[in-house]
PDB file of C-alpha atoms in Angstrom:
ATOM      1  CA  MET A  30      10.306  18.396   0.053  1.00 47.00           C
ATOM      2  CA  ILE A  31      11.855  17.712   3.452  1.00 55.00           C
ATOM      3  CA  GLN A  32      11.677  20.374   6.134  1.00 57.00           C
ATOM      4  CA  GLN A  33      13.994  19.472   9.007  1.00 57.00           C
ATOM      5  CA  GLN A  34      12.878  20.341  12.530  1.00 54.00           C
ATOM      6  CA  LEU A  35      15.894  19.848  14.790  1.00 59.00           C
ATOM      7  CA  GLU A  36      14.894  22.175  17.618  1.00 67.00           C
ATOM      8  CA  ILE A  37      11.691  23.153  19.387  1.00 74.00           C
ATOM      9  CA  PRO A  38      10.325  26.350  17.754  1.00 74.00           C
ATOM     10  CA  LEU A  39      10.510  29.513  19.845  1.00 77.00           C
ATOM     11  CA  SER A  40       7.587  29.862  22.202  1.00 84.00           C
ATOM     12  CA  PRO A  41       6.831  31.988  25.282  1.00 87.00           C
ATOM     13  CA  TYR A  42       5.583  28.797  26.917  1.00 87.00           C
ATOM     14  CA  ALA A  43       8.656  26.627  26.256  1.00 88.00           C
ATOM     15  CA  GLY A  44       9.588  26.792  29.955  1.00 90.00           C
ATOM     16  CA  LEU A  45       6.600  24.578  30.724  1.00 91.00           C
ATOM     17  CA  TYR A  46       8.548  21.586  29.458  1.00 92.00           C
ATOM     18  CA  ASP A  47      11.147  21.982  32.215  1.00 91.00           C
ATOM     19  CA  ILE A  48       8.423  22.427  34.820  1.00 93.00           C
ATOM     20  CA  VAL A  49       5.967  19.719  33.784  1.00 93.00           C
ATOM     21  CA  VAL A  50       8.058  16.990  32.114  1.00 94.00           C
ATOM     22  CA  PRO A  51      10.195  15.171  34.741  1.00 94.00           C
ATOM     23  CA  GLN A  52      13.800  14.175  34.119  1.00 94.00           C
ATOM     24  CA  ASP A  53      12.928  10.476  34.279  1.00 94.00           C
ATOM     25  CA  ASP A  54      10.165  10.759  31.680  1.00 95.00           C
ATOM     26  CA  ILE A  55      10.701   8.009  29.113  1.00 94.00           C
ATOM     27  CA  TYR A  56      10.334  10.332  26.137  1.00 94.00           C
ATOM     28  CA  ARG A  57      12.666  12.958  27.616  1.00 94.00           C
ATOM     29  CA  GLN A  58      15.272  10.250  28.226  1.00 93.00           C
ATOM     30  CA  LEU A  59      14.792   8.798  24.757  1.00 91.00           C
ATOM     31  CA  ASP A  60      15.126  12.216  23.164  1.00 91.00           C
ATOM     32  CA  GLU A  61      18.348  12.948  25.046  1.00 90.00           C
ATOM     33  CA  LEU A  62      19.828   9.499  24.406  1.00 89.00           C
ATOM     34  CA  VAL A  63      19.141   9.010  20.695  1.00 89.00           C
ATOM     35  CA  ASP A  64      20.278  11.144  17.781  1.00 89.00           C
ATOM     36  CA  PHE A  65      17.328  10.703  15.451  1.00 89.00           C
ATOM     37  CA  SER A  66      19.028  12.411  12.520  1.00 86.00           C
ATOM     38  CA  PHE A  67      19.815   8.928  11.170  1.00 84.00           C
ATOM     39  CA  VAL A  68      16.214   8.862   9.942  1.00 83.00           C
ATOM     40  CA  TYR A  69      17.077  11.454   7.283  1.00 83.00           C
ATOM     41  CA  ASP A  70      19.845   9.212   5.964  1.00 80.00           C
ATOM     42  CA  GLU A  71      17.757   6.045   5.937  1.00 78.00           C
ATOM     43  CA  ILE A  72      14.477   7.203   4.401  1.00 79.00           C
ATOM     44  CA  GLY A  73      15.523  10.484   2.779  1.00 73.00           C
ATOM     45  CA  LYS A  74      15.753   8.696  -0.568  1.00 74.00           C
ATOM     46  CA  ASN A  75      11.968   8.339  -0.537  1.00 67.00           C
ATOM     47  CA  TYR A  76      11.536  12.122  -0.410  1.00 67.00           C
ATOM     48  CA  SER A  77      12.235  14.932  -2.814  1.00 65.00           C
ATOM     49  CA  TRP A  78      14.689  17.337  -1.204  1.00 61.00           C
ATOM     50  CA  LYS A  79      14.146  20.209  -3.640  1.00 65.00           C
ATOM     51  CA  LYS A  80      10.722  19.853  -5.248  1.00 65.00           C
ATOM     52  CA  GLY A  81       7.117  19.869  -4.119  1.00 59.00           C
ATOM     53  CA  ARG A  82       5.455  21.217  -1.014  1.00 62.00           C
ATOM     54  CA  PHE A  83       6.996  20.755   2.398  1.00 66.00           C
ATOM     55  CA  ALA A  84       6.354  17.351   3.941  1.00 71.00           C
ATOM     56  CA  GLU A  85       6.085  16.600   7.632  1.00 80.00           C
ATOM     57  CA  ASP A  86       9.532  16.226   9.153  1.00 86.00           C
ATOM     58  CA  PRO A  87      10.540  12.522   8.745  1.00 86.00           C
ATOM     59  CA  VAL A  88      12.116  12.459  12.205  1.00 89.00           C
ATOM     60  CA  ARG A  89       8.910  13.710  13.778  1.00 90.00           C
ATOM     61  CA  MET A  90       6.863  11.166  11.850  1.00 88.00           C
ATOM     62  CA  PHE A  91       9.243   8.418  12.938  1.00 89.00           C
ATOM     63  CA  LYS A  92       8.813   9.545  16.540  1.00 92.00           C
ATOM     64  CA  TYR A  93       5.042   9.330  16.142  1.00 93.00           C
ATOM     65  CA  LEU A  94       5.519   5.663  15.237  1.00 90.00           C
ATOM     66  CA  LEU A  95       7.710   5.121  18.295  1.00 91.00           C
ATOM     67  CA  ILE A  96       4.991   6.597  20.502  1.00 93.00           C
ATOM     68  CA  LYS A  97       2.442   4.338  18.840  1.00 92.00           C
ATOM     69  CA  ILE A  98       4.564   1.249  19.573  1.00 90.00           C
ATOM     70  CA  ILE A  99       5.693   2.175  23.089  1.00 92.00           C
ATOM     71  CA  ASP A 100       2.217   3.160  24.309  1.00 92.00           C
ATOM     72  CA  LYS A 101       0.387   0.591  22.138  1.00 92.00           C
ATOM     73  CA  LEU A 102      -1.976   3.125  20.622  1.00 91.00           C
ATOM     74  CA  SER A 103      -3.964   3.433  17.435  1.00 92.00           C
ATOM     75  CA  ASP A 104      -3.020   6.140  14.936  1.00 92.00           C
ATOM     76  CA  ARG A 105      -5.966   8.265  16.019  1.00 93.00           C
ATOM     77  CA  ARG A 106      -5.135   7.881  19.696  1.00 94.00           C
ATOM     78  CA  VAL A 107      -1.502   8.859  19.086  1.00 94.00           C
ATOM     79  CA  VAL A 108      -2.662  12.107  17.498  1.00 94.00           C
ATOM     80  CA  ALA A 109      -5.260  12.749  20.215  1.00 94.00           C
ATOM     81  CA  ASN A 110      -2.753  12.143  23.018  1.00 95.00           C
ATOM     82  CA  THR A 111      -0.167  14.394  21.406  1.00 94.00           C
ATOM     83  CA  LEU A 112      -2.623  17.278  21.432  1.00 94.00           C
ATOM     84  CA  VAL A 113      -2.864  17.265  25.260  1.00 94.00           C
ATOM     85  CA  ASN A 114       0.391  15.633  26.430  1.00 95.00           C
ATOM     86  CA  LEU A 115       3.367  17.950  26.984  1.00 95.00           C
ATOM     87  CA  SER A 116       5.779  15.031  27.254  1.00 95.00           C
ATOM     88  CA  LEU A 117       4.878  13.949  23.730  1.00 95.00           C
ATOM     89  CA  LYS A 118       4.966  17.500  22.381  1.00 94.00           C
ATOM     90  CA  ARG A 119       8.475  17.978  23.745  1.00 94.00           C
ATOM     91  CA  PHE A 120       9.585  14.680  22.223  1.00 95.00           C
ATOM     92  CA  LEU A 121       8.112  15.682  18.866  1.00 93.00           C
ATOM     93  CA  ARG A 122       9.682  19.169  18.909  1.00 92.00           C
ATOM     94  CA  LEU A 123       6.325  20.925  19.032  1.00 92.00           C
ATOM     95  CA  ARG A 124       5.485  24.131  20.875  1.00 92.00           C
ATOM     96  CA  PRO A 125       3.474  23.598  24.095  1.00 93.00           C
ATOM     97  CA  GLU A 126       0.588  25.610  22.652  1.00 94.00           C
ATOM     98  CA  GLU A 127       0.645  23.785  19.299  1.00 92.00           C
ATOM     99  CA  THR A 128      -2.775  22.603  18.157  1.00 91.00           C
ATOM    100  CA  ASN A 129      -2.022  22.002  14.478  1.00 89.00           C
ATOM    101  CA  ILE A 130      -1.306  18.274  14.864  1.00 90.00           C
ATOM    102  CA  ILE A 131      -1.112  15.852  11.941  1.00 91.00           C
ATOM    103  CA  ASP A 132      -4.128  13.888  10.793  1.00 91.00           C
ATOM    104  CA  ALA A 133      -4.067  10.180  11.596  1.00 90.00           C
ATOM    105  CA  SER A 134      -4.154   9.373   7.879  1.00 90.00           C
ATOM    106  CA  THR A 135      -0.782  11.120   7.465  1.00 89.00           C
ATOM    107  CA  LEU A 136       0.777   8.597   9.814  1.00 88.00           C
ATOM    108  CA  SER A 137      -0.695   5.727   7.829  1.00 86.00           C
ATOM    109  CA  LYS A 138       0.631   7.145   4.545  1.00 85.00           C
ATOM    110  CA  PHE A 139       4.061   7.654   6.091  1.00 83.00           C
ATOM    111  CA  ARG A 140       4.261   3.980   7.037  1.00 82.00           C
ATOM    112  CA  LYS A 141       3.225   2.817   3.591  1.00 80.00           C
ATOM    113  CA  LEU A 142       5.148   5.226   1.371  1.00 77.00           C
ATOM    114  CA  ARG A 143       8.286   6.310   3.186  1.00 75.00           C
ATOM    115  CA  PHE A 144       9.602   2.911   4.248  1.00 75.00           C
ATOM    116  CA  GLU A 145       9.625   1.452   0.753  1.00 71.00           C
ATOM    117  CA  ASP A 146      12.870  -0.475   0.142  1.00 70.00           C
ATOM    118  CA  VAL A 147      14.030   0.326   3.682  1.00 70.00           C
ATOM    119  CA  ASP A 148      15.170  -2.513   5.947  1.00 74.00           C
ATOM    120  CA  VAL A 149      13.662  -0.979   9.070  1.00 73.00           C
ATOM    121  CA  LEU A 150      14.228  -3.969  11.345  1.00 74.00           C
ATOM    122  CA  ASN A 151      17.964  -4.224  10.699  1.00 77.00           C
ATOM    123  CA  ILE A 152      18.360  -0.461  10.933  1.00 78.00           C
ATOM    124  CA  LEU A 153      16.693  -0.357  14.341  1.00 79.00           C
ATOM    125  CA  ILE A 154      18.617  -3.375  15.627  1.00 79.00           C
ATOM    126  CA  ALA A 155      21.933  -1.867  14.520  1.00 81.00           C
ATOM    127  CA  LYS A 156      21.042   1.516  16.023  1.00 82.00           C
ATOM    128  CA  THR A 157      19.942  -0.050  19.311  1.00 83.00           C
ATOM    129  CA  LEU A 158      23.136  -2.082  19.620  1.00 81.00           C
ATOM    130  CA  LYS A 159      25.284   0.961  18.843  1.00 83.00           C
ATOM    131  CA  ILE A 160      23.548   3.036  21.511  1.00 83.00           C
ATOM    132  CA  ALA A 161      23.886   0.213  24.032  1.00 83.00           C
ATOM    133  CA  LYS A 162      27.576  -0.191  23.256  1.00 82.00           C
ATOM    134  CA  ASP A 163      28.271   3.556  23.355  1.00 84.00           C
ATOM    135  CA  ASN A 164      26.699   3.686  26.825  1.00 82.00           C
ATOM    136  CA  GLY A 165      28.665   0.743  28.173  1.00 80.00           C
ATOM    137  CA  LEU A 166      25.768  -1.696  28.251  1.00 78.00           C
ATOM    138  CA  LEU A 167      27.463  -4.120  25.855  1.00 73.00           C
ATOM    139  CA  LYS A 168      30.919  -5.522  26.384  1.00 72.00           C
ATOM    140  CA  GLY A 169      32.719  -7.601  23.784  1.00 68.00           C
ATOM    141  CA  ASN A 170      32.296  -7.839  20.041  1.00 67.00           C
ATOM    142  CA  THR A 171      30.273 -11.045  19.684  1.00 67.00           C
ATOM    143  CA  ILE A 172      26.485 -11.189  19.730  1.00 66.00           C
ATOM    144  CA  LEU A 173      24.586 -14.468  19.626  1.00 68.00           C
ATOM    145  CA  VAL A 174      21.070 -14.474  18.221  1.00 67.00           C
ATOM    146  CA  ASP A 175      18.588 -17.261  18.925  1.00 67.00           C
ATOM    147  CA  ALA A 176      16.873 -17.928  15.598  1.00 66.00           C
ATOM    148  CA  THR A 177      15.040 -21.075  16.674  1.00 70.00           C
ATOM    149  CA  HIS A 178      11.777 -21.579  14.823  1.00 67.00           C
ATOM    150  CA  VAL A 179       8.765 -21.757  17.086  1.00 64.00           C
ATOM    151  CA  THR A 180       5.185 -22.697  16.392  1.00 60.00           C
ATOM    152  CA  ALA A 181       2.981 -19.628  16.401  1.00 61.00           C
ATOM    153  CA  ARG A 182      -0.708 -19.542  17.165  1.00 59.00           C
ATOM    154  CA  ALA A 183      -1.365 -18.374  13.652  1.00 58.00           C
ATOM    155  CA  VAL A 184      -2.362 -20.866  10.983  1.00 58.00           C
ATOM    156  CA  ARG A 185      -2.664 -20.075   7.298  1.00 60.00           C
ATOM    157  CA  TYR A 186      -5.293 -22.032   5.390  1.00 57.00           C
ATOM    158  CA  ASP A 187      -6.042 -22.322   1.720  1.00 62.00           C
ATOM    159  CA  SER A 188      -9.713 -21.889   0.841  1.00 62.00           C
ATOM    160  CA  LYS A 189     -10.586 -25.595   1.115  1.00 64.00           C
ATOM    161  CA  ASP A 190      -8.762 -26.127   4.399  1.00 69.00           C
ATOM    162  CA  TYR A 191     -10.300 -22.989   5.826  1.00 68.00           C
ATOM    163  CA  ILE A 192     -13.827 -24.194   5.050  1.00 70.00           C
ATOM    164  CA  ILE A 193     -13.072 -27.573   6.612  1.00 70.00           C
ATOM    165  CA  HIS A 194     -11.641 -25.854   9.678  1.00 72.00           C
ATOM    166  CA  ARG A 195     -14.722 -23.661  10.097  1.00 72.00           C
ATOM    167  CA  VAL A 196     -17.107 -26.587   9.615  1.00 72.00           C
ATOM    168  CA  ASN A 197     -15.247 -28.642  12.205  1.00 75.00           C
ATOM    169  CA  THR A 198     -15.505 -25.720  14.598  1.00 77.00           C
ATOM    170  CA  LEU A 199     -19.243 -25.510  13.963  1.00 75.00           C
ATOM    171  CA  VAL A 200     -19.699 -29.246  14.474  1.00 72.00           C
ATOM    172  CA  ARG A 201     -17.836 -29.154  17.789  1.00 75.00           C
ATOM    173  CA  HIS A 202     -20.011 -26.237  18.868  1.00 72.00           C
ATOM    174  CA  LEU A 203     -23.223 -28.067  17.967  1.00 70.00           C
ATOM    175  CA  VAL A 204     -22.170 -31.231  19.757  1.00 71.00           C
ATOM    176  CA  LYS A 205     -20.774 -29.570  22.876  1.00 73.00           C
ATOM    177  CA  VAL A 206     -23.101 -26.629  23.412  1.00 68.00           C
ATOM    178  CA  HIS A 207     -26.351 -27.823  21.861  1.00 66.00           C
ATOM    179  CA  ASP A 208     -25.987 -31.541  22.642  1.00 69.00           C
ATOM    180  CA  TRP A 209     -26.371 -32.560  19.013  1.00 68.00           C
ATOM    181  CA  LYS A 210     -25.306 -35.951  17.783  1.00 68.00           C
ATOM    182  CA  VAL A 211     -23.372 -36.382  14.562  1.00 63.00           C
ATOM    183  CA  GLU A 212     -26.237 -38.327  13.014  1.00 66.00           C
ATOM    184  CA  ASP A 213     -28.508 -35.333  13.725  1.00 64.00           C
ATOM    185  CA  LEU A 214     -26.429 -33.038  11.537  1.00 63.00           C
ATOM    186  CA  PRO A 215     -27.742 -32.090   8.091  1.00 60.00           C
ATOM    187  CA  HIS A 216     -26.483 -34.419   5.386  1.00 57.00           C
ATOM    188  CA  ASP A 217     -24.800 -31.563   3.478  1.00 53.00           C
ATOM    189  CA  LEU A 218     -22.885 -30.609   6.603  1.00 53.00           C
ATOM    190  CA  ARG A 219     -21.481 -34.125   6.990  1.00 51.00           C
ATOM    191  CA  ARG A 220     -20.399 -34.644   3.404  1.00 52.00           C
ATOM    192  CA  MET A 221     -18.997 -31.086   3.006  1.00 49.00           C
ATOM    193  CA  PRO A 222     -19.300 -30.219  -0.760  1.00 46.00           C
ATOM    194  CA  THR A 223     -22.172 -27.701  -0.741  1.00 48.00           C
ATOM    195  CA  LEU A 224     -22.773 -26.252   2.685  1.00 50.00           C
ATOM    196  CA  LEU A 225     -24.965 -23.209   2.167  1.00 48.00           C
ATOM    197  CA  PRO A 226     -28.092 -25.046   0.953  1.00 51.00           C
ATOM    198  CA  GLY A 227     -28.000 -27.226   4.043  1.00 51.00           C
ATOM    199  CA  PHE A 228     -27.558 -24.224   6.320  1.00 51.00           C
ATOM    200  CA  ARG A 229     -30.484 -22.391   4.761  1.00 50.00           C
ATOM    201  CA  GLN A 230     -32.818 -25.382   4.974  1.00 53.00           C
ATOM    202  CA  GLU A 231     -31.886 -26.353   8.523  1.00 53.00           C
ATOM    203  CA  ARG A 232     -33.772 -24.064  10.887  1.00 54.00           C
ATOM    204  CA  ARG A 233     -31.789 -25.184  13.929  1.00 54.00           C
ATOM    205  CA  LEU A 234     -28.644 -23.643  12.430  1.00 51.00           C
ATOM    206  CA  SER A 235     -30.149 -20.258  11.672  1.00 50.00           C
ATOM    207  CA  HIS A 236     -29.539 -18.793  15.145  1.00 52.00           C
ATOM    208  CA  ILE A 237     -25.908 -19.967  15.519  1.00 49.00           C
TER     209      ILE A 237
END
């Protein structure tokens, strides 16, 4: 069941946010600029609105992911930072004295379960463009997108190609670092079919 948290809960320490968090803080600016209620519309279908126990507020969970991306943090570090950072607590609509922070595993489950059948990329692009246009950063109605394919430094191998790739890497290492000659390599290593027996029998390979 969804429990919406649109405002910071009442707290005798709420004034700390105005004292400690500066006006130019990125999370204060983001919170004031973006209406995050769109999250309810986009992923609400993956929740039960009337049954079950209360779930963590989807907007707050979405904000946790934004913090993770902006600050380039692990799930555990996001949670740890939130516990001691008033800027993050304000952004997440938590009380300054709040210590009951989510477990890192909750964030992982949210990513896996709540974004099912949700086109997150297009949603975020559309939302970003709308905000930019509403604030006068975009003029005109035409947007050109460069969709040129580029070669990435990521290569996918099937099992055979991967073995060949790793063997070639090993051979280059032996020749360059250990001054081996190709004719010095174990016969199994040169002809490729069964590599492990050759590795086990060749003592000079055992420490590499």
